[in-house]
GROMACS .gro file of C-alpha atoms in nm:
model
  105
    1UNK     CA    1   2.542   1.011   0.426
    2UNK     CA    2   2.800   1.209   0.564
    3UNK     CA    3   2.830   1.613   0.585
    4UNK     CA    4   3.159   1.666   0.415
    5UNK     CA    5   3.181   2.000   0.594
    6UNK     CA    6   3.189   1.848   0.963
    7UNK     CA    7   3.452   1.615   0.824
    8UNK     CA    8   3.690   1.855   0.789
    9UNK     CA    9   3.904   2.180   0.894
   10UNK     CA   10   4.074   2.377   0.678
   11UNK     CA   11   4.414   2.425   0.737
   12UNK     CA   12   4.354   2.791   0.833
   13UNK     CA   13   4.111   2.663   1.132
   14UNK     CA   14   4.404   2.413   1.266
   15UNK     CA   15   4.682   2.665   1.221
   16UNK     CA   16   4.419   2.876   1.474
   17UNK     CA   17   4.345   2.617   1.681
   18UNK     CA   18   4.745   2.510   1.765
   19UNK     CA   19   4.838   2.909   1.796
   20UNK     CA   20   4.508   2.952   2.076
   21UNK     CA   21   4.650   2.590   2.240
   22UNK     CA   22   4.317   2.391   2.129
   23UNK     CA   23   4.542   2.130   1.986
   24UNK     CA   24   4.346   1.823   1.895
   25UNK     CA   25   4.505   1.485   1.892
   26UNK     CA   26   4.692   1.487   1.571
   27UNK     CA   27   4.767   1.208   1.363
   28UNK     CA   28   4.964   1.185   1.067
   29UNK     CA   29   4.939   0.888   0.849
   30UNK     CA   30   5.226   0.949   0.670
   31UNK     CA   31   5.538   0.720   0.613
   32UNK     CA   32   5.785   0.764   0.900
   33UNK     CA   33   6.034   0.916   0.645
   34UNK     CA   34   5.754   1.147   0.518
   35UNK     CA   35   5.682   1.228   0.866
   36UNK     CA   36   6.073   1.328   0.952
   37UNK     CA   37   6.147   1.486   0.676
   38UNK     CA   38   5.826   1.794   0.799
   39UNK     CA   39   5.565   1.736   1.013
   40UNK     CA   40   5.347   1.945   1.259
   41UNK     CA   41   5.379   1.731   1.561
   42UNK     CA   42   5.100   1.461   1.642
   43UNK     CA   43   5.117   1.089   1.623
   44UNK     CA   44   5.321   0.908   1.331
   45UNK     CA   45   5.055   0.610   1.257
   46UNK     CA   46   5.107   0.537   0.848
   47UNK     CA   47   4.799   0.476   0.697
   48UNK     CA   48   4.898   0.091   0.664
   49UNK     CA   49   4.921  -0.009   1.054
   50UNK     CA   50   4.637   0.275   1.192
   51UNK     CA   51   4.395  -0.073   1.192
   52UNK     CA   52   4.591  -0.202   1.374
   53UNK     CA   53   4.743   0.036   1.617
   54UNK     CA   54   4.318   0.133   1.732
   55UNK     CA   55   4.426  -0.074   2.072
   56UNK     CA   56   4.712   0.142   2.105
   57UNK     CA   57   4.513   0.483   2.085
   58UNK     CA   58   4.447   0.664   2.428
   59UNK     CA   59   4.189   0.877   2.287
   60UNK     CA   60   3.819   0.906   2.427
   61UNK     CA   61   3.600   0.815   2.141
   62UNK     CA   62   3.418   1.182   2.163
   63UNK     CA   63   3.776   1.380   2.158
   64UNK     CA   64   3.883   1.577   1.869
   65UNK     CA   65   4.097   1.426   1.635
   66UNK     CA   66   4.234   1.598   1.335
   67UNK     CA   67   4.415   1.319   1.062
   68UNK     CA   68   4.712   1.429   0.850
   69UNK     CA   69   4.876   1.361   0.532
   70UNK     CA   70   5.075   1.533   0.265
   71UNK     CA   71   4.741   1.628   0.062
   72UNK     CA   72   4.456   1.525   0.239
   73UNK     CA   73   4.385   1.232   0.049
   74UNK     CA   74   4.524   0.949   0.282
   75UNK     CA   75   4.381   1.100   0.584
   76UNK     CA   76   4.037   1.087   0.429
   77UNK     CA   77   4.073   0.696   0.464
   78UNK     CA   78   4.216   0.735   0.796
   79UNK     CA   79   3.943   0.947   0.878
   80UNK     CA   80   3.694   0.704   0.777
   81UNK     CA   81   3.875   0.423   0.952
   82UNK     CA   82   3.851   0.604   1.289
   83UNK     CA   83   3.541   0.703   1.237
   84UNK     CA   84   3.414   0.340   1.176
   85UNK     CA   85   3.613   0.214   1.485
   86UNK     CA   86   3.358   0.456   1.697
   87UNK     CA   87   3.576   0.777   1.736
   88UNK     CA   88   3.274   1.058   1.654
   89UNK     CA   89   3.457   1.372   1.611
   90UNK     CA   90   3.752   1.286   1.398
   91UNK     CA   91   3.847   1.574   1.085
   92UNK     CA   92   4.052   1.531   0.759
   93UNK     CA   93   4.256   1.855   0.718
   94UNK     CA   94   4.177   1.919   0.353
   95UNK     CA   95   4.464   1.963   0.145
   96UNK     CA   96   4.696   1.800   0.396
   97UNK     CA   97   5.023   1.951   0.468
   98UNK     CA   98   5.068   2.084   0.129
   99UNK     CA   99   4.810   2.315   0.254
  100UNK     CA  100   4.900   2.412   0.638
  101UNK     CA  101   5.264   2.499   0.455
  102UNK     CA  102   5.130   2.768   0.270
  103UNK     CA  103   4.911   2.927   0.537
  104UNK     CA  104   5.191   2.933   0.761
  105UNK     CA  105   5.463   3.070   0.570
   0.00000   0.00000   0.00000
């Protein structure tokens, strides 16, 4: 079984990690209009082609990866999906964007 914990980063860790220039690959598995309409940067890979796009990825499989969504509930799958393709240090940033907004206003 998984730790939970090492699964994910609070949205107060990433907004400290991005403003020290740490940035982890980012993807967000939003729709592309989701993604437009606010996003944080990263990779736009919706949840429904991320199986798909693993060929396209030019990640090492021990790099940090942080996955994205509106509320953190998509990006657990994603997470999961990566994580079962081999990546080993992929994070879910719990309560998505919903929850980076509000640290950072």
């Amino acid at each position: 079984m998984e730790n939970q914990s090492n699964n994910d980063i609070s949205a107060e860790e990433l907004k400290e990690k991005l403003s020290k220039g740490k940035s982890p690959h980012l993807i967000d598995v939003r729709e592309e209009l989701e993604y437009h309409t606010f996003n944080i940067g990263g990779q736009n890979i919706p949840l429904g082609t991320l199986s798909a796009a693993f060929d396209e990825l030019d990640y090492q499989k021990d790099a940090e990866i942080v996955v994205i969504c509106q509320r953190g509930i998509r990006s657990e799958t994603a997470r999961r999906l990566l994580v079962s393709a081999g990546y080993k240090n992929v994070k879910n940033l719990t309560g998505g964007l919903l929850a980076y907004r509000r640290v950072s206003l």
